Amino acid sequence: MDIKLISKLKKLGFTENEAKIYVGLLSLNEATAREIHEFTHVPRPKIYSVLERMENKGYVEVKKETPACFRSIAPEQLIERLKAEFLHSINETLKELNSTQKRKSTKSLF
């Protein structure tokens, strides 16, 4: 597994296990939880909770069958989603900072 790529995903907000699973699913194309565990070495008890979190974030897709199969979204889609989330977060933070600054400037003049 590409340690540098996992490190880069962690810098983008992924947990270690999320990064391993995303990279693993890119390599496997589609896999069951067991196959993901065997390929990534993410502890088996954590696989389903991490996959569920990633599905909620829109990073993986699930085929509801028995057993369930998982697939990562395309890297381009992932990056677009991360960019959109980051820009939204920046804009919200800027609004809050400006609101805080206005309240402070009306209270005192240093």
Coordinates of N, CA and C in Angstrom, one line a residue, residues 31-74:
A31 N -15.2 -4.6 -3.7 CA -14.8 -5.7 -2.8 C -15.8 -5.8 -1.6
T32 N -15.8 -7.0 -1.0 CA -16.6 -7.2 0.2 C -15.7 -6.6 1.4
A33 N -16.4 -6.5 2.6 CA -15.7 -6.1 3.8 C -14.5 -7.0 4.1
R34 N -14.7 -8.3 3.9 CA -13.7 -9.3 4.2 C -12.5 -9.1 3.2
E35 N -12.7 -8.9 2.0 CA -11.7 -8.6 1.0 C -10.9 -7.3 1.3
I36 N -11.7 -6.3 1.7 CA -11.0 -5.0 2.1 C -10.1 -5.3 3.3
H37 N -10.6 -6.0 4.3 CA -9.8 -6.3 5.5 C -8.5 -7.0 5.1
E38 N -8.6 -8.0 4.3 CA -7.5 -8.8 3.9 C -6.5 -8.0 3.1
F39 N -7.0 -7.1 2.2 CA -6.1 -6.3 1.4 C -5.4 -5.1 2.2
T40 N -6.2 -4.5 3.0 CA -5.7 -3.2 3.7 C -5.2 -3.5 5.1
H41 N -5.5 -4.6 5.7 CA -5.2 -4.9 7.1 C -5.8 -3.9 8.1
V42 N -6.9 -3.2 7.7 CA -7.6 -2.5 8.6 C -8.3 -3.5 9.5
P43 N -8.3 -3.3 10.9 CA -8.9 -4.3 11.7 C -10.3 -4.7 11.4
R44 N -10.6 -5.9 11.3 CA -12.0 -6.4 10.8 C -13.1 -5.7 11.6
P45 N -13.0 -5.6 13.0 CA -14.1 -5.0 13.7 C -14.4 -3.5 13.3
K46 N -13.4 -2.9 12.7 CA -13.6 -1.5 12.4 C -14.1 -1.3 10.9
I47 N -14.0 -2.3 10.1 CA -14.2 -2.1 8.7 C -15.6 -1.6 8.4
Y48 N -16.7 -2.1 9.0 CA -18.0 -1.7 8.7 C -18.3 -0.3 9.2
S49 N -17.8 0.1 10.4 CA -18.0 1.5 10.8 C -17.3 2.5 10.0
V50 N -16.1 2.2 9.5 CA -15.4 3.1 8.7 C -16.0 3.2 7.3
L51 N -16.5 2.0 6.8 CA -17.2 2.0 5.5 C -18.5 2.8 5.6
E52 N -19.2 2.7 6.7 CA -20.4 3.4 6.8 C -20.2 4.9 6.9
R53 N -19.2 5.3 7.6 CA -18.8 6.7 7.7 C -18.4 7.3 6.3
M54 N -17.6 6.5 5.6 CA -17.2 6.9 4.2 C -18.4 6.9 3.3
E55 N -19.4 6.0 3.4 CA -20.6 6.1 2.6 C -21.3 7.4 2.9
N56 N -21.5 7.7 4.2 CA -22.2 8.9 4.6 C -21.5 10.2 4.0
K57 N -20.2 10.1 3.9 CA -19.4 11.3 3.3 C -19.5 11.3 1.8
G58 N -19.9 10.2 1.2 CA -20.0 10.1 -0.2 C -18.7 9.6 -0.9
Y59 N -17.8 9.0 -0.1 CA -16.5 8.5 -0.6 C -16.6 7.1 -1.2
V60 N -17.5 6.3 -0.7 CA -17.7 5.0 -1.2 C -19.2 4.7 -1.6
E61 N -19.4 3.8 -2.5 CA -20.8 3.4 -2.8 C -20.9 1.9 -2.4
V62 N -22.2 1.6 -2.0 CA -22.4 0.2 -1.5 C -23.5 -0.4 -2.4
K63 N -23.2 -1.7 -2.7 CA -24.2 -2.5 -3.4 C -24.8 -3.4 -2.3
K64 N -26.1 -3.1 -2.1 CA -26.8 -3.8 -1.0 C -27.2 -5.2 -1.5
E65 N -26.3 -6.1 -1.3 CA -26.5 -7.6 -1.6 C -25.9 -8.4 -0.5
T66 N -25.9 -9.7 -0.6 CA -25.3 -10.5 0.4 C -24.1 -11.3 -0.2
P67 N -22.9 -11.0 0.2 CA -22.5 -10.0 1.1 C -22.4 -8.6 0.4
A68 N -22.5 -7.5 1.1 CA -22.4 -6.2 0.6 C -21.1 -6.0 -0.2
C69 N -21.1 -5.3 -1.3 CA -19.9 -5.0 -2.0 C -19.7 -3.4 -2.0
F70 N -18.5 -3.0 -1.9 CA -18.2 -1.6 -1.8 C -17.3 -1.2 -2.9
R71 N -17.4 0.0 -3.3 CA -16.6 0.6 -4.4 C -16.3 2.1 -4.1
S72 N -15.1 2.5 -4.3 CA -14.8 3.9 -4.1 C -15.3 4.8 -5.2
I73 N -15.6 6.0 -4.9 CA -15.9 6.9 -6.0 C -14.6 7.2 -6.8
A74 N -14.8 7.8 -8.0 CA -13.6 8.1 -8.8 C -12.7 9.2 -8.1

